[in-house]
Amino acid sequence: MNKDAQRMVWRTWQGWAAVLCLFLALPAMALEKSPTTADHSKFKALQGPFEKAKDVTAACLECHTEAGEQIRGTTHWTWLYEHEETGQTLGKSKVINSFCGMTVTNEPRCTSCHVGYGWKDMNQPPPQAENAVDCLVCHDTTGDYWKFPTLAGYPTSIPREWPKGSGKMVMPPDLEHIAQNVGASGRANCGSCHFHGGGADGVKHGDLDSSLINPPKELDVHMSPDGLNFGCSDCHTTMGHAVSGSRYQANARDTLGIDVPGHTDFSRASCESCHGLAPHDKPKLNDHVDKLACQSCHIPAFARGGVATKTWWDWSTAGRLDEDGKPVKELDENGHPSYLSEKGDFRHGENVVPEYAWFDGTVQYTLAGDPLDIDNPPVAINKVEGSPDDGKSRIWPFKVMRGKQPFDTERQTLLATHVFGADDSSLWSNFNWEKALQAGSDMSGMPYSGQFDFIETTMHWPITHMVAPANDAVKCGSCHKAESRLAGLGGIYMPGHHSNVWLDRIGWLLVAATLFAVLVHAMARIVFSGRKGQ
């Protein structure tokens, strides 16, 4: 069988496998559009009244008897991740980020996004009571359930002002109504935390923000109601409440292809698990698959939905007050915060072209206590590993978050920051870095010499959402030209961008030889045609 015939057979198999994959996904997709087989409003256990949100969980567990234990075994609960490749213990309770530092020094603000109730001391494990699990945050379908930002995962039980000083009051949720209208998780459920990481909508990831709750097709062809109308769990498949996909150990190069019953377990949150290993009908495009992640071509830019993402955060300037000793707030020309006394200077971006790097899926972190190379900033909060020669990597798109963070000048380590809290030691209460850093050290157990300064840092965030329709994918000329978006990336030869002096010389020599041969041939014809005439 020749290569063309083999390619035709392979494409036919890929096509039928894709149809099978879509057919198998239809029941899960339908959960977003139709009711479940159970009408929860008829369940006696959910009639209430419920004094606290924990009481709803207790009612849920009367039927879903194993759900609590399942949740408590997931990374959504433990906020821990044991990295098999690097040996590092990661997770939200361990890593330092380039936004608000560490979660462990800022309870209960950070734990308002925990999938449980009442985690106020992150030096201790999460609460282990059965009813400490929050069922509603993932299964509310009314849009009326909201974990209050400063209550360690609880919704408010009394009217409270939010944002502080705004005069706007948040009322307690109607727990009976919400409990009787639970259903499958949707984009809004996941987004209630994942869209708002870093303190506000779109701040952290760049490719996750509230525009994805109901996106147009040109923003995300998978999630749009005019496209496939996928929920998050259609790709991030779930078994026993454990959700597939990880930013600590990503599946950077999925070589298994389409999920097939009996062959794979539907646990891969990868493009290949639906689209296969040769997704294009043009062979030349498929030639790129071994070097480029799908996201590199099909996500031309992030923060495309009208929500800006932070690209720079300089903590070193925090604490400046006005002439009356009041906090300062300044906005840029687009209305985004450019300075806050509590947080320092910011820069925002929309329609941001990603930065690119070879990525094998492994991410190495600079953890508390790790020594810094302070003579060669910026310090990498995390490093994405990969090489063009390892056979495991592809070129991936990233948001690279930049900024300045405090570090211990004597120990040469990053510092934990205590920014949230009504106590006198929090930065947002007193604007005093000395007190805030000492409190951060006391709360985290990290050693601190008492001497600090600020150092520039970077942090990589892989871009995997906001997939554009095929017609809006990155154009060939965006890479194959002098000002290529892949400029500076080693390990790949791109015609139109790279040049090789010897290849160029050989090419011009062949052109000259061809031209010379044509001229010689033409002259010979002229000469010999004249002799025939004699």
Short mmCIF file of C-alpha atoms in Angstrom, two decimals:
data_model
loop_
_atom_site.label_atom_id
_atom_site.label_comp_id
_atom_site.label_asym_id
_atom_site.label_seq_id
_atom_site.Cartn_x
_atom_site.Cartn_y
_atom_site.Cartn_z
CA MET A 1 0.00 0.00 0.00
CA ASN A 2 1.51 3.34 -1.04
CA LYS A 3 1.72 6.37 1.25
CA ASP A 4 -1.33 8.11 -0.29
CA ALA A 5 -3.47 5.03 0.29
CA GLN A 6 -2.19 4.71 3.85
CA ARG A 7 -2.98 8.36 4.50
CA MET A 8 -6.51 7.88 3.13
CA VAL A 9 -7.14 4.86 5.38
CA TRP A 10 -5.79 6.77 8.39
CA ARG A 11 -7.98 9.80 7.67
CA THR A 12 -11.04 7.58 7.32
CA TRP A 13 -10.31 5.95 10.68
CA GLN A 14 -9.73 9.34 12.28
CA GLY A 15 -13.03 10.61 10.89
CA TRP A 16 -15.06 7.67 12.20
CA ALA A 17 -13.28 7.83 15.55
CA ALA A 18 -14.09 11.54 15.84
CA VAL A 19 -17.76 10.80 15.13
CA LEU A 20 -17.71 8.10 17.81
CA CYS A 21 -16.05 10.50 20.26
CA LEU A 22 -18.72 13.14 19.61
CA PHE A 23 -21.50 10.56 19.93
CA LEU A 24 -20.17 9.41 23.30
CA ALA A 25 -19.89 13.03 24.46
CA LEU A 26 -23.51 13.90 23.59
CA PRO A 27 -25.00 12.71 26.90
CA ALA A 28 -22.58 14.90 28.85
CA MET A 29 -23.24 17.83 26.51
CA ALA A 30 -26.96 17.38 26.96
CA LEU A 31 -26.63 17.94 30.70
CA GLU A 32 -26.00 21.61 29.93
CA LYS A 33 -29.23 21.85 27.93
CA SER A 34 -31.75 19.54 29.58
CA PRO A 35 -32.77 18.61 33.13
CA THR A 36 -31.36 15.62 34.94
CA THR A 37 -33.39 12.48 35.59
CA ALA A 38 -34.06 13.66 39.14
CA ASP A 39 -36.19 16.65 40.17
CA HIS A 40 -34.43 17.79 43.31
CA SER A 41 -37.31 20.07 44.26
CA LYS A 42 -39.29 16.92 45.15
CA PHE A 43 -36.70 15.50 47.55
CA LYS A 44 -37.89 15.72 51.14
CA ALA A 45 -34.34 16.19 52.44
CA LEU A 46 -33.99 19.39 50.41
CA GLN A 47 -37.16 21.12 51.59
CA GLY A 48 -35.33 22.79 54.46
CA PRO A 49 -35.34 25.02 56.25
CA PHE A 50 -31.56 25.36 56.20
CA GLU A 51 -29.93 27.59 58.76
CA LYS A 52 -26.43 27.18 57.31
CA ALA A 53 -24.92 26.08 54.03
CA LYS A 54 -23.41 23.08 55.83
CA ASP A 55 -26.95 21.85 56.44
CA VAL A 56 -27.50 21.60 52.68
CA THR A 57 -24.38 19.44 52.36
CA ALA A 58 -25.67 17.13 55.09
CA ALA A 59 -28.92 16.74 53.14
CA CYS A 60 -27.06 16.03 49.88
CA LEU A 61 -25.00 13.30 51.54
CA GLU A 62 -28.13 11.41 52.53
CA CYS A 63 -28.34 10.25 48.90
CA HIS A 64 -24.84 10.95 47.57
CA THR A 65 -23.25 8.92 50.33
CA GLU A 66 -19.71 8.70 48.88
CA ALA A 67 -19.41 12.23 47.50
CA GLY A 68 -17.91 13.79 50.60
CA GLU A 69 -15.10 11.27 50.87
CA GLN A 70 -14.42 11.53 47.14
CA ILE A 71 -14.10 15.31 47.30
CA ARG A 72 -11.74 15.16 50.26
CA GLY A 73 -9.35 13.03 48.19
CA THR A 74 -9.03 15.54 45.33
CA THR A 75 -6.60 18.40 44.74
CA HIS A 76 -9.59 20.75 44.79
CA TRP A 77 -9.83 19.85 48.49
CA THR A 78 -6.26 19.25 49.65
CA TRP A 79 -4.67 22.03 47.56
CA LEU A 80 -1.65 19.71 47.40
CA TYR A 81 0.05 18.08 44.43
CA GLU A 82 2.95 15.62 44.71
CA HIS A 83 4.90 16.08 41.49
CA GLU A 84 6.20 12.72 40.32
CA GLU A 85 8.73 14.21 37.89
CA THR A 86 10.34 16.88 40.07
CA GLY A 87 9.65 15.49 43.55
CA GLN A 88 8.25 18.85 44.62
CA THR A 89 5.19 19.18 46.82
CA LEU A 90 3.07 21.78 45.03
CA GLY A 91 -0.50 23.00 45.19
CA LYS A 92 -2.13 26.24 46.27
CA SER A 93 -1.12 25.69 49.88
CA LYS A 94 2.60 25.41 48.99
CA VAL A 95 3.52 27.55 46.00
CA ILE A 96 4.35 31.25 45.87
CA ASN A 97 2.72 33.11 43.00
CA SER A 98 3.34 36.50 41.43
CA PHE A 99 -0.04 37.89 42.42
CA CYS A 100 -0.73 37.99 46.17
CA GLY A 101 2.16 35.80 47.24
CA MET A 102 1.03 32.80 49.30
CA THR A 103 -2.42 31.62 50.30
CA VAL A 104 -1.13 30.28 53.60
CA THR A 105 -0.64 33.80 55.00
CA ASN A 106 -3.91 35.28 53.81
CA GLU A 107 -6.74 33.19 55.22
CA PRO A 108 -9.67 33.38 55.08
CA ARG A 109 -9.60 35.54 51.91
CA CYS A 110 -7.88 32.91 49.76
CA THR A 111 -9.83 29.96 51.15
CA SER A 112 -13.07 31.59 50.02
CA CYS A 113 -12.34 29.65 46.81
CA HIS A 114 -11.87 26.32 48.60
CA VAL A 115 -14.55 23.70 47.83
CA GLY A 116 -15.36 23.50 51.52
CA TYR A 117 -16.30 25.56 54.53
CA GLY A 118 -14.21 27.03 57.32
CA TRP A 119 -10.55 26.49 56.39
CA LYS A 120 -9.05 29.31 58.46
CA ASP A 121 -5.57 27.94 59.19
CA MET A 122 -3.73 26.50 56.20
CA ASN A 123 -0.92 25.23 58.40
CA GLN A 124 -3.51 22.60 59.29
CA PRO A 125 -5.36 20.24 56.90
CA PRO A 126 -8.79 21.34 55.67
CA PRO A 127 -11.74 20.61 57.99
CA GLN A 128 -12.59 16.91 57.86
CA ALA A 129 -16.25 16.94 58.88
CA GLU A 130 -18.59 15.36 56.34
CA ASN A 131 -20.65 18.53 56.01
CA ALA A 132 -17.56 20.73 55.54
CA VAL A 133 -17.72 19.94 51.80
CA ASP A 134 -19.45 22.61 49.69
CA CYS A 135 -21.78 20.89 47.22
CA LEU A 136 -23.49 24.06 46.04
CA VAL A 137 -20.46 25.90 44.69
CA CYS A 138 -20.14 23.30 41.91
CA HIS A 139 -23.80 22.30 41.47
CA ASP A 140 -25.83 25.49 41.84
CA THR A 141 -27.80 26.22 38.66
CA THR A 142 -29.60 29.38 39.84
CA GLY A 143 -26.63 31.73 39.80
CA ASP A 144 -27.64 32.97 43.25
CA TYR A 145 -25.05 31.11 45.33
CA TRP A 146 -21.90 33.03 46.18
CA LYS A 147 -19.14 32.32 48.68
CA PHE A 148 -18.46 35.62 50.42
CA PRO A 149 -14.85 36.70 49.67
CA THR A 150 -13.65 36.98 53.28
CA LEU A 151 -15.47 34.15 55.07
CA ALA A 152 -13.23 31.12 54.42
CA GLY A 153 -15.62 29.51 51.96
CA TYR A 154 -18.95 30.36 53.58
CA PRO A 155 -21.71 32.38 51.96
CA THR A 156 -22.87 35.25 54.11
CA SER A 157 -25.65 34.53 56.59
CA ILE A 158 -26.40 38.20 57.25
CA PRO A 159 -26.47 41.27 54.98
CA ARG A 160 -22.88 42.40 54.38
CA GLU A 161 -21.32 45.24 52.43
CA TRP A 162 -19.19 44.30 49.41
CA PRO A 163 -16.97 45.67 48.03
CA LYS A 164 -15.87 47.35 51.24
CA GLY A 165 -16.90 51.00 51.25
CA SER A 166 -19.17 50.63 48.21
CA GLY A 167 -22.47 50.82 50.09
CA LYS A 168 -23.65 47.72 48.18
CA MET A 169 -25.12 45.01 50.35
CA VAL A 170 -24.89 41.27 49.69
CA MET A 171 -27.88 39.37 51.02
CA PRO A 172 -27.81 35.79 52.35
CA PRO A 173 -28.63 33.20 49.66
CA ASP A 174 -31.98 31.39 49.57
CA LEU A 175 -30.53 28.00 50.47
CA GLU A 176 -33.82 26.09 50.07
CA HIS A 177 -34.36 27.39 46.53
CA ILE A 178 -30.75 26.74 45.52
CA ALA A 179 -30.70 23.22 47.02
CA GLN A 180 -33.84 22.27 45.13
CA ASN A 181 -32.33 23.41 41.83
CA VAL A 182 -28.94 21.74 41.82
CA GLY A 183 -27.62 20.10 38.65
CA ALA A 184 -24.54 19.32 36.64
CA SER A 185 -21.64 21.76 36.88
CA GLY A 186 -21.55 24.42 34.19
CA ARG A 187 -19.09 27.07 33.05
CA ALA A 188 -20.36 29.57 35.61
CA ASN A 189 -19.77 27.13 38.49
CA CYS A 190 -16.15 26.49 37.59
CA GLY A 191 -15.64 30.13 36.71
CA SER A 192 -16.84 31.38 40.07
CA CYS A 193 -13.29 30.64 41.25
CA HIS A 194 -11.19 29.98 38.16
CA PHE A 195 -12.26 33.14 36.34
CA HIS A 196 -11.51 35.33 39.36
CA GLY A 197 -8.12 34.06 40.53
CA GLY A 198 -5.70 36.79 41.54
CA GLY A 199 -8.42 38.98 43.01
CA ALA A 200 -10.62 39.98 40.08
CA ASP A 201 -12.09 38.87 36.77
CA GLY A 202 -9.47 37.70 34.28
CA VAL A 203 -6.50 38.82 36.38
CA LYS A 204 -4.50 35.60 36.54
CA HIS A 205 -4.78 33.18 33.64
CA GLY A 206 -5.49 35.39 30.66
CA ASP A 207 -7.53 32.70 28.90
CA LEU A 208 -10.08 32.27 31.71
CA ASP A 209 -12.54 35.05 32.53
CA SER A 210 -16.27 35.72 32.74
CA SER A 211 -16.59 36.22 28.98
CA LEU A 212 -16.51 32.41 28.71
CA ILE A 213 -19.78 31.96 30.61
CA ASN A 214 -21.69 32.74 27.42
CA PRO A 215 -19.04 33.30 24.75
CA PRO A 216 -19.57 34.08 21.07
CA LYS A 217 -18.23 31.49 18.66
CA GLU A 218 -15.31 33.66 17.61
CA LEU A 219 -14.10 33.74 21.24
CA ASP A 220 -14.31 30.00 21.95
CA VAL A 221 -15.63 27.57 19.38
CA HIS A 222 -16.03 24.82 21.97
CA MET A 223 -17.82 26.71 24.74
CA SER A 224 -20.01 28.98 22.66
CA PRO A 225 -23.75 28.15 22.51
CA ASP A 226 -23.36 28.80 18.78
CA GLY A 227 -20.56 26.23 18.66
CA LEU A 228 -20.43 23.00 20.67
CA ASN A 229 -21.72 24.55 23.91
CA PHE A 230 -19.28 22.52 25.99
CA GLY A 231 -19.14 22.77 29.73
CA CYS A 232 -15.76 22.57 31.43
CA SER A 233 -16.30 18.91 32.32
CA ASP A 234 -16.72 17.91 28.67
CA CYS A 235 -12.95 18.24 28.33
CA HIS A 236 -11.90 18.11 31.97
CA THR A 237 -13.61 14.80 32.47
CA THR A 238 -14.39 13.70 36.00
CA MET A 239 -14.37 10.38 37.81
CA GLY A 240 -15.17 10.23 41.50
CA HIS A 241 -15.07 14.04 41.56
CA ALA A 242 -11.39 14.00 40.49
CA VAL A 243 -11.07 16.41 37.55
CA SER A 244 -8.58 15.67 34.76
CA GLY A 245 -6.00 18.25 33.76
CA SER A 246 -3.20 19.94 35.68
CA ARG A 247 -1.10 23.05 35.27
CA TYR A 248 1.66 21.43 37.35
CA GLN A 249 2.03 18.38 35.08
CA ALA A 250 0.31 18.98 31.77
CA ASN A 251 -0.23 16.52 28.95
CA ALA A 252 1.91 18.51 26.55
CA ARG A 253 2.15 15.87 23.83
CA ASP A 254 -0.69 13.36 23.80
CA THR A 255 0.37 10.45 21.59
CA LEU A 256 -2.62 8.18 22.32
CA GLY A 257 -4.99 9.99 19.97
CA ILE A 258 -8.76 9.77 20.13
CA ASP A 259 -10.40 8.28 23.21
CA VAL A 260 -11.71 4.86 22.20
CA PRO A 261 -13.79 2.63 24.49
CA GLY A 262 -11.69 -0.23 25.85
CA HIS A 263 -8.45 1.46 24.79
CA THR A 264 -8.42 4.67 26.83
CA ASP A 265 -10.19 5.83 29.94
CA PHE A 266 -11.63 9.23 28.92
CA SER A 267 -9.41 10.96 31.47
CA ARG A 268 -7.27 13.07 29.14
CA ALA A 269 -7.99 16.78 28.87
CA SER A 270 -6.16 17.10 25.56
CA CYS A 271 -6.99 18.24 22.04
CA GLU A 272 -5.84 14.88 20.64
CA SER A 273 -8.35 12.93 22.74
CA CYS A 274 -11.10 14.27 20.45
CA HIS A 275 -9.29 15.46 17.31
CA GLY A 276 -6.70 12.72 16.93
CA LEU A 277 -3.10 12.88 15.82
CA ALA A 278 -3.75 14.07 12.26
CA PRO A 279 -6.60 16.57 12.70
CA HIS A 280 -6.28 18.51 9.43
CA ASP A 281 -7.45 17.59 5.96
CA LYS A 282 -4.36 19.27 4.53
CA PRO A 283 -1.24 17.09 4.94
CA LYS A 284 1.05 20.14 5.14
CA LEU A 285 -0.77 21.37 8.25
CA ASN A 286 -0.44 17.92 9.84
CA ASP A 287 3.31 18.19 9.28
CA HIS A 288 3.33 20.84 12.02
CA VAL A 289 1.72 18.64 14.68
CA ASP A 290 4.96 17.04 15.85
CA LYS A 291 6.42 20.46 16.73
CA LEU A 292 3.48 22.70 17.60
CA ALA A 293 0.82 22.30 20.27
CA CYS A 294 -2.66 22.76 18.82
CA GLN A 295 -3.09 25.81 21.07
CA SER A 296 -0.15 27.62 19.42
CA CYS A 297 -2.08 27.96 16.16
CA HIS A 298 -5.68 27.89 17.34
CA ILE A 299 -5.43 30.50 20.12
CA PRO A 300 -4.11 33.56 18.24
CA ALA A 301 -4.38 35.79 21.34
CA PHE A 302 -5.74 35.66 24.89
CA ALA A 303 -7.93 38.08 26.85
CA ARG A 304 -10.04 38.42 23.68
CA GLY A 305 -13.49 38.58 25.29
CA GLY A 306 -13.46 42.19 26.48
CA VAL A 307 -11.98 41.39 29.92
CA ALA A 308 -8.43 42.62 30.45
CA THR A 309 -5.79 40.51 32.16
CA LYS A 310 -2.93 41.73 34.35
CA THR A 311 0.49 41.56 32.70
CA TRP A 312 2.57 43.50 35.28
CA TRP A 313 2.26 43.83 39.07
CA ASP A 314 4.83 45.85 41.00
CA TRP A 315 4.43 45.39 44.75
CA SER A 316 7.40 47.65 45.51
CA THR A 317 5.33 50.80 45.02
CA ALA A 318 2.48 49.75 47.33
CA GLY A 319 1.79 51.94 50.35
CA ARG A 320 1.76 55.42 48.78
CA LEU A 321 -0.98 57.57 50.36
CA ASP A 322 -2.44 60.94 49.40
CA GLU A 323 -1.82 64.18 51.29
CA ASP A 324 -4.63 63.31 53.69
CA GLY A 325 -3.16 59.91 54.46
CA LYS A 326 -5.82 58.10 52.45
CA PRO A 327 -5.28 55.22 50.00
CA VAL A 328 -4.75 56.15 46.36
CA LYS A 329 -6.53 54.67 43.35
CA GLU A 330 -5.50 55.53 39.79
CA LEU A 331 -6.94 54.25 36.51
CA ASP A 332 -5.39 53.90 33.07
CA GLU A 333 -6.93 55.21 29.85
CA ASN A 334 -9.14 52.13 29.61
CA GLY A 335 -10.50 52.38 33.13
CA HIS A 336 -8.35 49.57 34.57
CA PRO A 337 -6.50 50.12 37.87
CA SER A 338 -2.96 51.34 37.20
CA TYR A 339 -2.15 52.02 40.86
CA LEU A 340 -3.63 51.00 44.20
CA SER A 341 -2.05 51.84 47.54
CA GLU A 342 -2.81 48.29 48.69
CA LYS A 343 -1.14 46.58 45.74
CA GLY A 344 1.18 48.89 43.81
CA ASP A 345 1.42 49.46 40.07
CA PHE A 346 -0.33 47.43 37.36
CA ARG A 347 -0.42 47.01 33.63
CA HIS A 348 -3.28 45.27 31.80
CA GLY A 349 -3.66 43.83 28.34
CA GLU A 350 -6.35 42.69 25.93
CA ASN A 351 -5.92 40.65 22.73
CA VAL A 352 -2.45 39.72 23.94
CA VAL A 353 -0.24 37.62 21.65
CA PRO A 354 1.19 34.74 23.72
CA GLU A 355 4.84 34.06 24.31
CA TYR A 356 6.10 30.65 23.20
CA ALA A 357 8.35 27.98 24.68
CA TRP A 358 9.19 24.31 24.23
CA PHE A 359 7.15 22.45 26.85
CA ASP A 360 7.14 18.78 27.86
CA GLY A 361 4.41 19.24 30.48
CA THR A 362 6.66 19.50 33.53
CA VAL A 363 6.70 22.71 35.59
CA GLN A 364 9.42 23.36 38.18
CA TYR A 365 8.66 25.92 40.93
CA THR A 366 10.75 28.25 43.05
CA LEU A 367 9.40 27.39 46.49
CA ALA A 368 9.72 29.04 49.88
CA GLY A 369 13.30 28.66 51.01
CA ASP A 370 14.76 28.00 47.56
CA PRO A 371 17.83 30.22 46.96
CA LEU A 372 17.52 32.91 44.31
CA ASP A 373 20.01 34.08 41.72
CA ILE A 374 19.56 37.73 42.68
CA ASP A 375 22.36 38.87 40.38
CA ASN A 376 20.45 37.77 37.28
CA PRO A 377 16.83 38.87 37.53
CA PRO A 378 14.11 38.26 36.69
CA VAL A 379 13.60 35.35 39.05
CA ALA A 380 11.43 32.61 37.55
CA ILE A 381 8.61 31.74 39.95
CA ASN A 382 8.12 28.68 37.76
CA LYS A 383 10.03 27.20 34.85
CA VAL A 384 8.44 25.21 32.06
CA GLU A 385 10.71 22.38 31.04
CA GLY A 386 11.16 21.10 27.51
CA SER A 387 13.54 20.83 24.60
CA PRO A 388 13.24 20.45 20.83
CA ASP A 389 15.41 17.35 21.09
CA ASP A 390 13.71 15.34 23.84
CA GLY A 391 10.94 13.83 21.69
CA LYS A 392 8.35 14.84 24.32
CA SER A 393 8.01 18.59 23.85
CA ARG A 394 6.00 20.87 21.65
CA ILE A 395 5.94 24.63 21.24
CA TRP A 396 3.25 25.96 23.58
CA PRO A 397 1.72 29.42 24.09
CA PHE A 398 2.02 31.10 27.50
CA LYS A 399 0.99 34.18 29.37
CA VAL A 400 4.14 35.37 31.14
CA MET A 401 3.19 37.36 34.21
CA ARG A 402 5.82 39.92 35.21
CA GLY A 403 6.23 42.04 38.30
CA LYS A 404 8.22 42.73 41.46
CA GLN A 405 7.95 40.87 44.76
CA PRO A 406 9.64 41.13 48.17
CA PHE A 407 12.61 38.90 48.96
CA ASP A 408 14.93 38.42 51.90
CA THR A 409 18.20 40.17 51.03
CA GLU A 410 20.19 38.21 53.62
CA ARG A 411 18.80 34.73 52.99
CA GLN A 412 18.15 35.47 49.29
CA THR A 413 14.76 33.77 49.26
CA LEU A 414 11.27 34.92 48.32
CA LEU A 415 9.07 36.05 51.20
CA ALA A 416 5.52 35.25 52.19
CA THR A 417 3.33 38.34 52.25
CA HIS A 418 0.54 38.93 54.74
CA VAL A 419 -1.70 41.33 52.85
CA PHE A 420 -5.26 40.47 53.95
CA GLY A 421 -6.85 40.90 57.34
CA ALA A 422 -8.21 43.44 59.79
CA ASP A 423 -5.23 42.91 62.10
CA ASP A 424 -2.62 45.64 62.44
CA SER A 425 0.05 43.54 60.73
CA SER A 426 -1.65 43.11 57.35
CA LEU A 427 -0.40 45.31 54.51
CA TRP A 428 -3.90 46.32 53.51
CA SER A 429 -4.57 47.60 57.03
CA ASN A 430 -1.38 49.51 57.77
CA PHE A 431 0.58 49.82 54.48
CA ASN A 432 3.67 48.80 56.43
CA TRP A 433 5.86 46.26 54.66
CA GLU A 434 8.02 45.57 57.72
CA LYS A 435 5.03 44.44 59.77
CA ALA A 436 3.40 42.59 56.87
CA LEU A 437 6.52 40.58 56.03
CA GLN A 438 7.25 39.70 59.64
CA ALA A 439 3.65 38.54 60.07
CA GLY A 440 3.93 36.53 56.85
CA SER A 441 7.02 34.81 58.21
CA ASP A 442 5.35 34.08 61.55
CA MET A 443 2.22 32.68 59.89
CA SER A 444 4.01 30.57 57.28
CA GLY A 445 6.95 29.41 59.38
CA MET A 446 9.37 30.73 56.75
CA PRO A 447 12.61 32.16 58.18
CA TYR A 448 13.06 35.91 57.72
CA SER A 449 16.15 37.98 58.48
CA GLY A 450 14.23 41.23 58.76
CA GLN A 451 16.00 42.67 55.70
CA PHE A 452 14.06 42.88 52.45
CA ASP A 453 13.97 44.43 49.02
CA PHE A 454 12.03 43.77 45.81
CA ILE A 455 13.09 41.73 42.80
CA GLU A 456 11.58 41.30 39.36
CA THR A 457 9.89 37.96 38.74
CA THR A 458 8.21 36.02 35.94
CA MET A 459 5.57 33.32 36.02
CA HIS A 460 4.37 31.15 33.10
CA TRP A 461 0.69 30.33 32.64
CA PRO A 462 -0.15 27.91 29.79
CA ILE A 463 -2.81 29.14 27.39
CA THR A 464 -5.39 26.45 26.55
CA HIS A 465 -8.78 28.20 26.37
CA MET A 466 -10.35 30.77 24.02
CA VAL A 467 -9.94 28.46 21.01
CA ALA A 468 -10.85 30.37 17.85
CA PRO A 469 -12.68 28.92 14.82
CA ALA A 470 -10.37 27.40 12.22
CA ASN A 471 -10.68 30.42 9.93
CA ASP A 472 -9.32 32.65 12.71
CA ALA A 473 -6.31 30.47 13.50
CA VAL A 474 -2.83 31.96 13.35
CA LYS A 475 -1.93 32.64 9.73
CA CYS A 476 1.16 31.08 8.14
CA GLY A 477 2.76 34.48 7.66
CA SER A 478 2.63 35.20 11.39
CA CYS A 479 5.50 32.76 11.87
CA HIS A 480 7.05 32.44 8.42
CA LYS A 481 8.31 36.00 8.12
CA ALA A 482 11.10 38.18 9.46
CA GLU A 483 9.04 39.44 12.45
CA SER A 484 7.83 35.96 13.38
CA ARG A 485 5.82 35.43 16.57
CA LEU A 486 8.21 32.52 17.20
CA ALA A 487 11.30 34.71 16.83
CA GLY A 488 14.09 33.74 19.20
CA LEU A 489 12.80 30.22 19.76
CA GLY A 490 15.51 27.66 19.06
CA GLY A 491 15.27 24.13 17.73
CA ILE A 492 13.09 24.80 14.72
CA TYR A 493 13.75 25.99 11.18
CA MET A 494 11.09 28.27 9.75
CA PRO A 495 11.30 29.14 6.05
CA GLY A 496 10.67 32.83 5.59
CA HIS A 497 12.09 33.63 9.02
CA HIS A 498 15.36 31.75 9.30
CA SER A 499 18.10 31.78 6.72
CA ASN A 500 21.25 29.72 6.29
CA VAL A 501 24.11 31.33 4.40
CA TRP A 502 25.24 28.07 2.81
CA LEU A 503 21.72 27.04 1.86
CA ASP A 504 21.21 30.47 0.37
CA ARG A 505 24.48 30.23 -1.58
CA ILE A 506 23.66 26.74 -2.84
CA GLY A 507 20.20 27.89 -3.82
CA TRP A 508 21.48 30.90 -5.76
CA LEU A 509 24.18 28.72 -7.33
CA LEU A 510 21.51 26.30 -8.54
CA VAL A 511 19.47 29.20 -9.91
CA ALA A 512 22.55 30.57 -11.70
CA ALA A 513 23.44 27.11 -13.03
CA THR A 514 19.91 26.62 -14.29
CA LEU A 515 19.93 30.00 -15.99
CA PHE A 516 23.33 29.27 -17.54
CA ALA A 517 22.09 25.90 -18.80
CA VAL A 518 19.03 27.55 -20.36
CA LEU A 519 21.20 30.13 -22.11
CA VAL A 520 23.61 27.46 -23.38
CA HIS A 521 20.70 25.38 -24.64
CA ALA A 522 19.17 28.38 -26.41
CA MET A 523 22.45 29.28 -28.07
CA ALA A 524 22.99 25.68 -29.16
CA ARG A 525 19.57 25.59 -30.78
CA ILE A 526 20.33 28.80 -32.64
CA VAL A 527 23.71 27.51 -33.86
CA PHE A 528 22.49 24.09 -34.94
CA SER A 529 19.31 25.42 -36.51
CA GLY A 530 21.53 27.63 -38.75
CA ARG A 531 23.63 24.66 -39.91
CA LYS A 532 20.53 22.73 -40.89
CA GLY A 533 19.51 25.60 -43.12
CA GLN A 534 22.78 25.21 -45.07
#
